[in-house]
Coordinates of C-alpha atoms and ligand atoms in Angstrom, one line a residue:
Chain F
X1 CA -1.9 56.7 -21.6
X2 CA 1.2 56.2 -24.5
X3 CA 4.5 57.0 -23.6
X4 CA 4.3 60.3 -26.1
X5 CA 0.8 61.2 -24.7
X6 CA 2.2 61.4 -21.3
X7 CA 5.2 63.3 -22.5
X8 CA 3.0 65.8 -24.3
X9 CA 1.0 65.9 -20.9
X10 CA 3.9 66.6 -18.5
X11 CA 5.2 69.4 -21.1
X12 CA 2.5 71.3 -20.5
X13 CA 1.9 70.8 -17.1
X14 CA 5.4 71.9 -16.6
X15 CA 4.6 75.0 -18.6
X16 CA 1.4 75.2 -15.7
X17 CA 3.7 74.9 -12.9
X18 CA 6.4 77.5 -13.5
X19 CA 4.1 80.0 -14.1
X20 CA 1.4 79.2 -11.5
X21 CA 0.1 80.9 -8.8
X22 CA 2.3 79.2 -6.1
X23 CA 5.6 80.8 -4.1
X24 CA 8.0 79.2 -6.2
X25 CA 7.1 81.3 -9.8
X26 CA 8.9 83.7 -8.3
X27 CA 12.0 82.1 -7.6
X28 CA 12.1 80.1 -11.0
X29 CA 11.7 84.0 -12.7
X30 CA 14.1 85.0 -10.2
X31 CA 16.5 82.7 -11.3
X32 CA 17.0 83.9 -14.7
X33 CA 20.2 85.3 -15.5
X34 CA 21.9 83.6 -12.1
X35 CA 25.1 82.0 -13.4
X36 CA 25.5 80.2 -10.6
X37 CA 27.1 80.7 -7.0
X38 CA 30.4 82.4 -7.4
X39 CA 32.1 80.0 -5.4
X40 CA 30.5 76.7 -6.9
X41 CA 32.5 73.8 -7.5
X42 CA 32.5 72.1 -10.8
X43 CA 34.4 68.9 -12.3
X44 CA 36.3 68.9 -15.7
X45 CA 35.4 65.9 -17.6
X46 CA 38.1 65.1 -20.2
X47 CA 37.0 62.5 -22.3
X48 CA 40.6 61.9 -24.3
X49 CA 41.5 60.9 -20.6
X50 CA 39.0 58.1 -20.7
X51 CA 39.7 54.8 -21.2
X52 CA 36.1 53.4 -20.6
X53 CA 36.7 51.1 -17.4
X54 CA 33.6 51.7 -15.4
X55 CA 35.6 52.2 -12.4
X56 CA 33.7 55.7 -11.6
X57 CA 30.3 53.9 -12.4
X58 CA 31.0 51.1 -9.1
X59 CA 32.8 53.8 -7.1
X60 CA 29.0 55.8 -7.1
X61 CA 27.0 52.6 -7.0
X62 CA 28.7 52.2 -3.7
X63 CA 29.1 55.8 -2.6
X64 CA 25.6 56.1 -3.1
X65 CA 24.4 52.4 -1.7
X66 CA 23.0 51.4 -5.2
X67 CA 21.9 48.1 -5.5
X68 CA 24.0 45.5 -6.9
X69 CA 24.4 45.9 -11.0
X70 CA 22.9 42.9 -13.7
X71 CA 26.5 42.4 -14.5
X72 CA 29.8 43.2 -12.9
X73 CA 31.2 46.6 -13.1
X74 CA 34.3 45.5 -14.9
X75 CA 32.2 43.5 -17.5
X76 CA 32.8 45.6 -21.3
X77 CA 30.0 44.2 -22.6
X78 CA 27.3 46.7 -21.3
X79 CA 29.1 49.2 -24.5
X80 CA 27.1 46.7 -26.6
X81 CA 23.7 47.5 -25.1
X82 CA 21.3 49.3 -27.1
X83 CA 18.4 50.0 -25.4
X84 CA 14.8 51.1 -26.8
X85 CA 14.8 50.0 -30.4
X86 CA 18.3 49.4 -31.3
X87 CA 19.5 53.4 -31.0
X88 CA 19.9 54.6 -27.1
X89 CA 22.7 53.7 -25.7
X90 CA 23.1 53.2 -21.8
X91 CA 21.1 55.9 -20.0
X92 CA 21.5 56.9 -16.1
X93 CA 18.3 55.4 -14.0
X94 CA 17.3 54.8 -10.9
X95 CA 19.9 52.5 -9.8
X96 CA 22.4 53.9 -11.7
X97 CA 23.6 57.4 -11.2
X98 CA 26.3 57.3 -13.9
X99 CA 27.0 55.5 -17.0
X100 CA 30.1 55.5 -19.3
X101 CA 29.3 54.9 -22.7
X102 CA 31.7 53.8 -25.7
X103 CA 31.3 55.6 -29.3
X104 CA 33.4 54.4 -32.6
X105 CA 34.6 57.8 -32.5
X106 CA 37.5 57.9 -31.4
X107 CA 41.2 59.1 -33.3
X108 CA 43.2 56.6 -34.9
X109 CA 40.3 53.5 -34.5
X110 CA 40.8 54.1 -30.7
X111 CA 36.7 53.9 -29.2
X112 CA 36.2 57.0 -27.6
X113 CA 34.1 56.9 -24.1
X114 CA 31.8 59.6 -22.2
X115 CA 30.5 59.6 -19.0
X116 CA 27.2 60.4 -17.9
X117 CA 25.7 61.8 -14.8
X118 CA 24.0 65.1 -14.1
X119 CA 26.0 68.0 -15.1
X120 CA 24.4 70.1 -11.6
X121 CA 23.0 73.1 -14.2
X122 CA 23.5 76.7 -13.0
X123 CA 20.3 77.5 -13.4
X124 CA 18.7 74.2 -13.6
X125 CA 15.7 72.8 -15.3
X126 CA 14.2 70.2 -13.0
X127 CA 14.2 72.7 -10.1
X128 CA 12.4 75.4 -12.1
X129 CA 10.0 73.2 -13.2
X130 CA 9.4 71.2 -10.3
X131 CA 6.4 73.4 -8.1
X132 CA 7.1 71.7 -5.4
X133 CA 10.2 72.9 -4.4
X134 CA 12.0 69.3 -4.3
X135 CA 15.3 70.7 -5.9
X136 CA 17.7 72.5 -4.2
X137 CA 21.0 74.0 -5.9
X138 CA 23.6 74.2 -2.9
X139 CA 25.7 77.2 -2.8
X140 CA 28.7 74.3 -3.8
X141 CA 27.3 74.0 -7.0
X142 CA 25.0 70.5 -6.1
X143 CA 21.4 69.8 -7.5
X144 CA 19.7 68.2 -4.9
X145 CA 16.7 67.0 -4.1
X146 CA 14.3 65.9 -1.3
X147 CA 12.2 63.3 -2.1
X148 CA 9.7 63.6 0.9
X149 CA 8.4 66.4 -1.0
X150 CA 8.5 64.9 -4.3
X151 CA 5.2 63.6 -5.9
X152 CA 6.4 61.8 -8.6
X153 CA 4.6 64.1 -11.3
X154 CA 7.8 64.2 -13.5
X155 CA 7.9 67.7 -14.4
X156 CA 11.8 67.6 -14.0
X157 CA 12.4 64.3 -16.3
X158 CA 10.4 65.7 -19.1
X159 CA 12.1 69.4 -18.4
X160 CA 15.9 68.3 -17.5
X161 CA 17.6 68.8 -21.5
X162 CA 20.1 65.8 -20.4
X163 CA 17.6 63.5 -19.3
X164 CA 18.9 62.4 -16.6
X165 CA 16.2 62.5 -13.2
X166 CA 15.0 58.9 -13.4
X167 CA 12.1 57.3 -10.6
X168 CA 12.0 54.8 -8.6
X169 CA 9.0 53.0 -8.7
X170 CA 9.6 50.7 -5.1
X171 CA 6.5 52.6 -4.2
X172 CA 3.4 52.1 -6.1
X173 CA 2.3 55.4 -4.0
X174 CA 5.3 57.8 -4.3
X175 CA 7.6 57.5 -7.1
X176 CA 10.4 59.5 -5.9
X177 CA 13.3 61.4 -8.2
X178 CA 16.5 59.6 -8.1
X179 CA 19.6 61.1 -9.9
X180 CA 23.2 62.1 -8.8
X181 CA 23.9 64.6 -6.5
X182 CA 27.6 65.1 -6.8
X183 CA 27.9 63.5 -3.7
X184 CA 26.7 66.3 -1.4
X185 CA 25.5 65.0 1.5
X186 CA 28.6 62.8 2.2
X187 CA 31.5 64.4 0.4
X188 CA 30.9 68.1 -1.5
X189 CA 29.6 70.0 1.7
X190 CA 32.6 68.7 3.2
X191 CA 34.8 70.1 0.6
X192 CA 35.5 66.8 -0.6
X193 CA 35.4 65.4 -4.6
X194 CA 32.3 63.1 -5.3
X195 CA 33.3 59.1 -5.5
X196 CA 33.5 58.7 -9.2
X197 CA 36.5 61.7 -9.1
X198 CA 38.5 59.7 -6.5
X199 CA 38.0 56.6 -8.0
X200 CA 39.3 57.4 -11.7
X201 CA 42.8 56.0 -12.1
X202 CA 43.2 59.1 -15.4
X203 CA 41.8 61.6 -13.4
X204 CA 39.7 62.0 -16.3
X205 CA 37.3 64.3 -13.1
X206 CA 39.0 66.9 -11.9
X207 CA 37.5 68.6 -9.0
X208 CA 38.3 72.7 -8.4
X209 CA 35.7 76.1 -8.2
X210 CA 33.9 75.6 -11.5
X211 CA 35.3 79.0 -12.4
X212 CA 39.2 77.7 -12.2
X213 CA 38.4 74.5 -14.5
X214 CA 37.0 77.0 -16.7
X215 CA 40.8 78.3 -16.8
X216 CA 42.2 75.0 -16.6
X217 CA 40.3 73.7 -19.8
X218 CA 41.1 76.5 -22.1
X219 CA 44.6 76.2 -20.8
X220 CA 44.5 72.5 -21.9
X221 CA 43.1 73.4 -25.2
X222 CA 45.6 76.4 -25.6
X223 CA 49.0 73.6 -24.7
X224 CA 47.2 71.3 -26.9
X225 CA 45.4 72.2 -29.6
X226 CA 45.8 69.1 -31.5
X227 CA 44.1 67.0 -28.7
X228 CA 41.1 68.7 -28.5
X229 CA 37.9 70.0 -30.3
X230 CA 37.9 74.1 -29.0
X231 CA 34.8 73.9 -27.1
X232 CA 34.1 73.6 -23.2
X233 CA 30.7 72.1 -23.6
X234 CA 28.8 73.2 -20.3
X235 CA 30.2 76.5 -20.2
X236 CA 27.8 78.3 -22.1
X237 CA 24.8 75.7 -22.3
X238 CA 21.6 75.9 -20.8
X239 CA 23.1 78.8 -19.1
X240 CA 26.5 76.9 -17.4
X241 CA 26.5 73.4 -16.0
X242 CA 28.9 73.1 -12.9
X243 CA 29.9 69.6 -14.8
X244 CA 32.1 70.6 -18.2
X245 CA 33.4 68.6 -21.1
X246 CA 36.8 68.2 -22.9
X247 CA 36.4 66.2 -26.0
X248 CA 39.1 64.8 -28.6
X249 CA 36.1 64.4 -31.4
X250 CA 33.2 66.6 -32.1
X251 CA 30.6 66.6 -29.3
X252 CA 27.6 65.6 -31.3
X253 CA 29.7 62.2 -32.5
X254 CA 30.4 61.2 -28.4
X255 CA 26.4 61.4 -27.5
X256 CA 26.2 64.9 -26.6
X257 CA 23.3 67.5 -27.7
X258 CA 25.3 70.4 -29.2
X259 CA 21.7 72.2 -30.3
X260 CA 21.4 73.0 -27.0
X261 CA 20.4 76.9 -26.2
X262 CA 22.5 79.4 -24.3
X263 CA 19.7 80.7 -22.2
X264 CA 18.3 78.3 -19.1
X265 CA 15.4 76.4 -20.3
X266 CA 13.0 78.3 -18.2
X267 CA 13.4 80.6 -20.7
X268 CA 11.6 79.0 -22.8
X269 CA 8.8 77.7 -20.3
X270 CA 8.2 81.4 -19.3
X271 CA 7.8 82.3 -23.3
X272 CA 5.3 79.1 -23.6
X273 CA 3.3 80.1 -21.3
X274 CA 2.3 83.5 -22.1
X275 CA 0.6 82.2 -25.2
X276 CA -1.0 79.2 -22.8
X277 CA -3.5 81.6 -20.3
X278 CA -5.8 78.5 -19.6
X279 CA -2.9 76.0 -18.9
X280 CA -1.9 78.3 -16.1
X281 CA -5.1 78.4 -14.2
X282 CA -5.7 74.6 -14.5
X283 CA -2.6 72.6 -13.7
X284 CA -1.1 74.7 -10.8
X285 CA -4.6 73.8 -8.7
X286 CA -4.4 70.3 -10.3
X287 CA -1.1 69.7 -9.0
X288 CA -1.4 71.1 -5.4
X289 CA -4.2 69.0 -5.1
X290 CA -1.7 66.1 -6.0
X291 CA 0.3 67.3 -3.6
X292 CA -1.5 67.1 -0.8
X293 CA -2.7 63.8 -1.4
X294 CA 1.0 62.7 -1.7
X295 CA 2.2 64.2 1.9
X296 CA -0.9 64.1 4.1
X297 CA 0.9 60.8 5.0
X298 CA 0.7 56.9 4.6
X299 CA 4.0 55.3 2.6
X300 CA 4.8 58.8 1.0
X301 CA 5.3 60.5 4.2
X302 CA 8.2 57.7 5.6
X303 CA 10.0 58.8 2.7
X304 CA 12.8 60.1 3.8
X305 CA 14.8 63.1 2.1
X306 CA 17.8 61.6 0.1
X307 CA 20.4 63.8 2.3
X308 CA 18.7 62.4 5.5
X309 CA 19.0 59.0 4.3
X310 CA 22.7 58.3 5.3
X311 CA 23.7 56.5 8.2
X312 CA 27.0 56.7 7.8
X313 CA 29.9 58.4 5.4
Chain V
X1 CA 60.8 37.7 -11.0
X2 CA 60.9 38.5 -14.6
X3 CA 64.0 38.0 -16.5
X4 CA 64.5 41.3 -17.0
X5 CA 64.8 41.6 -12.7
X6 CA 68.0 41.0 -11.2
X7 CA 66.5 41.9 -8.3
X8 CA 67.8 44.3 -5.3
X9 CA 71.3 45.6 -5.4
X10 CA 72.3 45.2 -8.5
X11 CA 73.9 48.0 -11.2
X12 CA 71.3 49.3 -13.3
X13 CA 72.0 47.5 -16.8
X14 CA 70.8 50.1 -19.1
X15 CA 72.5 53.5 -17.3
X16 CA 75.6 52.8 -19.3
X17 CA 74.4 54.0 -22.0
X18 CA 74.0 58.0 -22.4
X19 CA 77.2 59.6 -21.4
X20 CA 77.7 61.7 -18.8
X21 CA 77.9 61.5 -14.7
X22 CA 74.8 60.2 -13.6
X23 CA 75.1 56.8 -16.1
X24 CA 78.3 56.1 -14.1
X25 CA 76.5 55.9 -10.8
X26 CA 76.1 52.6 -8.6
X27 CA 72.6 52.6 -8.8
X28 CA 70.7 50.1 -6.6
X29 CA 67.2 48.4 -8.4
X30 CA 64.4 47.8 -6.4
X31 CA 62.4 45.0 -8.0
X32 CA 60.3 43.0 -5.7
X33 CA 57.3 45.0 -5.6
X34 CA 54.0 44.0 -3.0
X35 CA 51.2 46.0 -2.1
X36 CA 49.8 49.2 -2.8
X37 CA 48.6 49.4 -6.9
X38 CA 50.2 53.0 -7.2
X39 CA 53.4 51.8 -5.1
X40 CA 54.4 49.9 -8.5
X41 CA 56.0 52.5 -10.3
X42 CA 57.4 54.3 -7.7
X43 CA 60.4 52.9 -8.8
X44 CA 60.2 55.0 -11.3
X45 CA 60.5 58.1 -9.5
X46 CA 62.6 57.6 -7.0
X47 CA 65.6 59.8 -6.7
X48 CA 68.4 57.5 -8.8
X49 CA 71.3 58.6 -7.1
X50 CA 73.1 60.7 -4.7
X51 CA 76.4 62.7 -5.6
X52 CA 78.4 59.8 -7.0
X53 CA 77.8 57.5 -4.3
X54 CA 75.4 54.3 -4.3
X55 CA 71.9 54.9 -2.8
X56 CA 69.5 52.2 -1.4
X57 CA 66.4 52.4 -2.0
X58 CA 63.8 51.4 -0.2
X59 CA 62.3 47.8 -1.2
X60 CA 59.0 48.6 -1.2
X61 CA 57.0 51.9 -0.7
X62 CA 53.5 51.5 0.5
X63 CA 50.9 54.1 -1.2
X64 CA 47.5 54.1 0.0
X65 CA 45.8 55.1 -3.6
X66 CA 43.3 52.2 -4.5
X67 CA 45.7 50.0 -2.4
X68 CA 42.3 48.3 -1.3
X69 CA 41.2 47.3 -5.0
X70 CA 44.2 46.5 -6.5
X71 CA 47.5 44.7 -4.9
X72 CA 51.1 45.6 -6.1
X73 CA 53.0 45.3 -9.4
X74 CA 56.1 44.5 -11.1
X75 CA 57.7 47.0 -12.8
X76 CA 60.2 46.0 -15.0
X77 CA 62.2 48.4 -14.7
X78 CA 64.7 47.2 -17.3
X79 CA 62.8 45.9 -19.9
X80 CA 61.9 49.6 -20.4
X81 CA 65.1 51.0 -20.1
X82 CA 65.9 48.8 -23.2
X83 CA 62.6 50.3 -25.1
X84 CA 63.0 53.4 -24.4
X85 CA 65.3 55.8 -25.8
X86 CA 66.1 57.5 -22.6
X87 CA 64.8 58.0 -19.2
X88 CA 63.2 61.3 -20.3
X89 CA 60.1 59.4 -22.5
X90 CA 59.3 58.7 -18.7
X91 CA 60.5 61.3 -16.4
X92 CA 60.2 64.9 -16.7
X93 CA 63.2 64.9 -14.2
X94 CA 65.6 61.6 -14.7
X95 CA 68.3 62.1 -11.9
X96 CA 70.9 64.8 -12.9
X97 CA 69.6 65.9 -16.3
X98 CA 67.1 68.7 -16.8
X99 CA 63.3 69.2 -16.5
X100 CA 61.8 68.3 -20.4
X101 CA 59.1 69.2 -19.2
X102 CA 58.2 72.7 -20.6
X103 CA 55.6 73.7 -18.2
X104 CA 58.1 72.4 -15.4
X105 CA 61.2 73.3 -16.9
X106 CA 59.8 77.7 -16.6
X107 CA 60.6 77.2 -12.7
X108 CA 62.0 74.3 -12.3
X109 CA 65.9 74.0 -13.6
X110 CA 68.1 71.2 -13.6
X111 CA 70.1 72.7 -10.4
X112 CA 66.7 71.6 -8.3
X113 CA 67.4 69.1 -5.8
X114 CA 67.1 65.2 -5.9
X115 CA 64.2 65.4 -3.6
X116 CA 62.3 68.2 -5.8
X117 CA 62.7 65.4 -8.9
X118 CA 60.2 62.9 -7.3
X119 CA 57.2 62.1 -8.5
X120 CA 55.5 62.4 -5.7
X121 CA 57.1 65.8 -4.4
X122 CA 55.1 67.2 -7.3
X123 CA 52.0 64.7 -7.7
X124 CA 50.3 64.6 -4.5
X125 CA 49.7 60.9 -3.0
X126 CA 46.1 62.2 -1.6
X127 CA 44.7 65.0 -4.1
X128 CA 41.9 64.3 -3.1
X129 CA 41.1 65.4 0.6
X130 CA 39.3 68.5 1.5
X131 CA 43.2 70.1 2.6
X132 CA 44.9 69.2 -0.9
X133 CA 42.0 70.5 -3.2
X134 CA 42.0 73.5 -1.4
X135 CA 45.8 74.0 -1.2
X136 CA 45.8 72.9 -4.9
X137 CA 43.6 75.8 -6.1
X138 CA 45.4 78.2 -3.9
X139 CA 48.4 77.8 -6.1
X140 CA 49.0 80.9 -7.6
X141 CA 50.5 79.2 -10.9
X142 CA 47.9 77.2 -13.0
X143 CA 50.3 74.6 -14.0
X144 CA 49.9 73.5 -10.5
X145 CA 46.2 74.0 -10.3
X146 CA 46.2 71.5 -13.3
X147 CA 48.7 68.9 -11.8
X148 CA 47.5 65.4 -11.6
X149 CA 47.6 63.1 -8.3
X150 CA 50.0 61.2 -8.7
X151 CA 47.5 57.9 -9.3
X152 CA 46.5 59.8 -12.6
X153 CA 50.3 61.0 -13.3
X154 CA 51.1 56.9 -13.1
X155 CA 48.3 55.6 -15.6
X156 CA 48.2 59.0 -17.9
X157 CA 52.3 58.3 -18.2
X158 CA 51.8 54.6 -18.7
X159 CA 48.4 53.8 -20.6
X160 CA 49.1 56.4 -23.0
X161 CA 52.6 55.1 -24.1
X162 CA 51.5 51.6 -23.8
X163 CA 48.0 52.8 -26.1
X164 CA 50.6 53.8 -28.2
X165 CA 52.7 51.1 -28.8
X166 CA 50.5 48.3 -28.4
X167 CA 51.3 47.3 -24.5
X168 CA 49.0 45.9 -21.9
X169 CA 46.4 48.2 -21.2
X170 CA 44.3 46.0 -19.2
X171 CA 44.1 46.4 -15.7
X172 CA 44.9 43.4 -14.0
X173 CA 47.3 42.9 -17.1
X174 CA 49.5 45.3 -14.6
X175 CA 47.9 45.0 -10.8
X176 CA 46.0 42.0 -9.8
X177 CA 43.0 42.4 -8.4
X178 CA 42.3 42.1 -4.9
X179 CA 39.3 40.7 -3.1
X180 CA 38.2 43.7 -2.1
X181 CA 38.4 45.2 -5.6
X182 CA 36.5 41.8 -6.7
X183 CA 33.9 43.2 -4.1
X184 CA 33.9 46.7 -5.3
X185 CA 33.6 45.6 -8.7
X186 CA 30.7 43.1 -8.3
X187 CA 32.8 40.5 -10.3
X188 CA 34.6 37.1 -9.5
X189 CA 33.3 35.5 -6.7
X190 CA 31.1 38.8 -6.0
X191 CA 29.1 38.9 -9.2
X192 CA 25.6 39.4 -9.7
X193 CA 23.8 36.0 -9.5
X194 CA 21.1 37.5 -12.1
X195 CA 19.2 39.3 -9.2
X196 CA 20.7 42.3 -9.5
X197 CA 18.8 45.0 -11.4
X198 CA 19.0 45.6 -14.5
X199 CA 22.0 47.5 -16.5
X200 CA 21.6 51.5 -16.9
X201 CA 19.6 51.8 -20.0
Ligands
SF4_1 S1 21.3 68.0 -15.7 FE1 19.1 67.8 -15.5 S2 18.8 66.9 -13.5 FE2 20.9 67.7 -13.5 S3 20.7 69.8 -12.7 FE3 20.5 70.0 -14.9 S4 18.3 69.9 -15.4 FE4 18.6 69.2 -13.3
SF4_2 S1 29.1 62.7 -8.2 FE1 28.6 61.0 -6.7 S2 26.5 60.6 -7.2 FE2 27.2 61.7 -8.9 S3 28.0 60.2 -10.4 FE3 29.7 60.8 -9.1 S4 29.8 59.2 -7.5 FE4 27.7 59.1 -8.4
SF4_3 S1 36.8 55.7 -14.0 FE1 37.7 57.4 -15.3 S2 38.7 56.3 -17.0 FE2 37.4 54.8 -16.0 S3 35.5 54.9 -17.2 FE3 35.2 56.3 -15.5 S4 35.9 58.3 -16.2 FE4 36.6 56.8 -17.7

């Protein structure tokens, strides 16, 4: 099956699985209109901070026990990489939980440099559309996952609007989700900042309740107009991410999607499927079948959940 | 030692300069800088002098901040006093003179103590345990909610000046690396042999 053919496919099975006949419609319908926990934390990114040296992309690749990189951490030339074609810069993926990118944009000839990683969505795609209940968002703000449930169907990759889930393939049997997850199980639940915030010598991650940095940005902008674009990208979009952006240059010019809805993207998936009756009787049966091939045992079932896996913090 | 470091207890060359009582202090340099990256430029911010009388300062400080990944520092210390027109392009509080600072400078007045003027006292040393987050956030003001540690307050003050006028702006250009950072980095003698997997794409 082509790449697009299997994108088309996993659209509408997504559109199957949110709407199905299993326990979890009801919490993705459920979910629209939640802004998040009250108390969730957040982290203010502030790209005019950035001065693109990687340091927050080793401190997760260790934090997280990521393999070792193709080439060192401190090594520039991984802003040269274009990837698929010529035109995609560095994307997260399996092994890598964050990338920082470099964009000509910046003021006065200076590059400018974003960070990627998931922004941990209010009200977030890849859980909606996963019907197996792999996500979780923690009442800290976290989107995690457990990938002893997960079947590798890709629901979330094709649903999440910053494309960030990626899968590891290690087992022919069970690919299993891999992304960031604000460093729950070893730092956020212990009130702690993820890795990458600690390590950032600018501070270009600041760590607080999502709805102080809210205050915080605007303050920046309101001291310092002249520094910054006036938008808080991730307040508003896809109905609130608990990761926000500051930006020096227009959004769209650093990488970022700026067409991006208000609404949560389940929006969307509930409005599909209404016109889609015979999708909605077809894939949800497909897909528990799947799923119960994947966890009846074998490799899948050693699998372990990726907030078990730690040994140590 | 640099040329511009005449090394511990000597007068500070450039406080001659801007009038007033704090220029006419004995003021004793602290030059010889090892470990601790951060530790560097506490120079910087420590209090320059008591009421008229000469203070020593301690010869090295030891900050734990990314002490692991990078070793100490030498800041000349001099060299920028010549560059800079005064200590204000570097301190919100230089000893004796008032907060620039205009988010400081709404509580903070220039009759606060010597100890309220160090960096430190302001920039926290560890912002980032579960204790200082919380206490940061607590904070009824929002200057302080938006205070950097004092890692950040370092390399925000510095890169951004040095961006500016051309300076260094490459890490080890100011902090050599140590093994451990080699480690954490995956470089030097710790780089990938070609095994590794491949970059994010
Ligand atoms: S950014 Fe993508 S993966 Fe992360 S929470 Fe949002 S939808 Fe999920
Ligand atoms: S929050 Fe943790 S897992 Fe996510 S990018 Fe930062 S260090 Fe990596
Ligand atoms: S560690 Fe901070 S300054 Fe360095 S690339 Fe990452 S976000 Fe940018």
């Amino acid at each position: 099956m082509s790449k697009m053919t299997r994108r088309k496919f996993l659209s509408v099975s997504l559109a199957g699985a949110a709407a199905g006949t299993f326990t979890l419609s009801g919490k993705a319908i459920g979910a629209a209109g939640f802004t998040g926990y009250p108390d969730g934390m957040g982290v203010l990114v502030d790209l005019t901070r950035c001065i693109g040296c990687r340091t927050c992309e080793a401190a997760c690749n260790e934090e997280q026990k990521l393999p070792a990189p193709a080439v060192p951490f401190d090594d520039h030339s991984v802003f040269d990489e274009l990837h698929h074609g010529g035109t995609q810069k560095r994307r997260t993926d399996e092994n890598a939980f964050t990338v920082v990118n470099r964009y000509e944009a910046g003021k006065e000839g200076q590059p400018a440099y974003r960070k990627i990683q998931c922004n941990h969505c209010n009200e977030p795609a890849c859980l909606t559309s996963c019907f197996v209940n792999a996500y979780t968002k923690t009442k800290e703000g976290a989107v995690i996952y457990n990938s002893k449930v997960c079947v590798g169907c890709r629901n979330c990759m094709v649903a999440c609007p910053f494309r960030i889930p990626a899968y590891s393939y290690s087992s022919a049997f069970n690919p299993v989700i891999r992304k960031c997850i604000f460093c729950y199980d070893t730092r956020l639940k212990f009130g702690r900042p993820p890795a990458c915030v600690e390590a950032c010598p600018q501070e270009v991650l600041t760590f607080g309740h999502r709805k102080n940095l809210i205050k915080v940005a605007y303050e920046r902008i309101r001291v310092n107009p002249g520094r910054y674009v006036g938008h808080l990208y991730g307040e508003n979009e896809v109905g609130g991410t608990s990761w926000m952006y500051l930006s020096g240059v227009p959004f769209e010019e650093v990488g970022f999607d700026t067409t991006l809805q208000k609404e949560p993207i389940l929006a969307n998936a509930q409005a599909f499927l209404s016109n889609v009756p015979m999708v909605l009787s077809i894939w949800p049966a497909l897909f528990l079948g799947f799923h119960r091939l994947a966890t009846r045992g074998g490799e899948g079932a050693e699998e372990k959940p990726a907030t078990e896996k730690r040994e140590d913090i | 030692m640099s040329e511009h470091g005449p090394g511990i207890g000597q007068n500070l060359p450039g406080a001659g300069r801007r009038g007033g009582p704090v220029n006419r202090r004995k003021i004793m340099k602290p030059f010889n800088w090892i470990a601790g990256s951060v530790m560097v430029l506490m120079v910087i911010c420590l209090p320059l002098s008591g009421q008229g009388d000469t203070l020593k300062l301690p010869e090295t400080v030891t900050l734990d901040n990314l002490a692991h990944l990078y070793g100490g520092a030498e800041f000349d210390h001099d060299m920028h006093l010549d560059i800079a027109a005064d200590c204000t392009e570097c301190h919100h509080h230089a000893a004796g003179v008032p907060t620039t600072n205009e988010k400081c400078a709404r509580c903070h007045g220039p009759e606060d103590t010597l100890e309220a003027q160090t960096c430190q006292t302001c920039h926290a040393v560890d912002p980032f345990s579960a204790e200082a987050v919380t206490a940061k956030e607590t904070d009824p003001s929002v200057y302080h909610i938006d205070k950097p540690g004092l890692k950040a307050a370092y390399h925000l003050n510095c890169l951004n000046c040095h961006n500016e006028m051309g300076g260094p702006v490459g890490c080890e250009d100011c902090h050599e690396r140590t093994e451990a950072g080699d480690a954490f980095y995956h470089s030097g003698k710790y780089a990938p042999s070609g095994e590794g997997t491949s970059s994010a794409h």
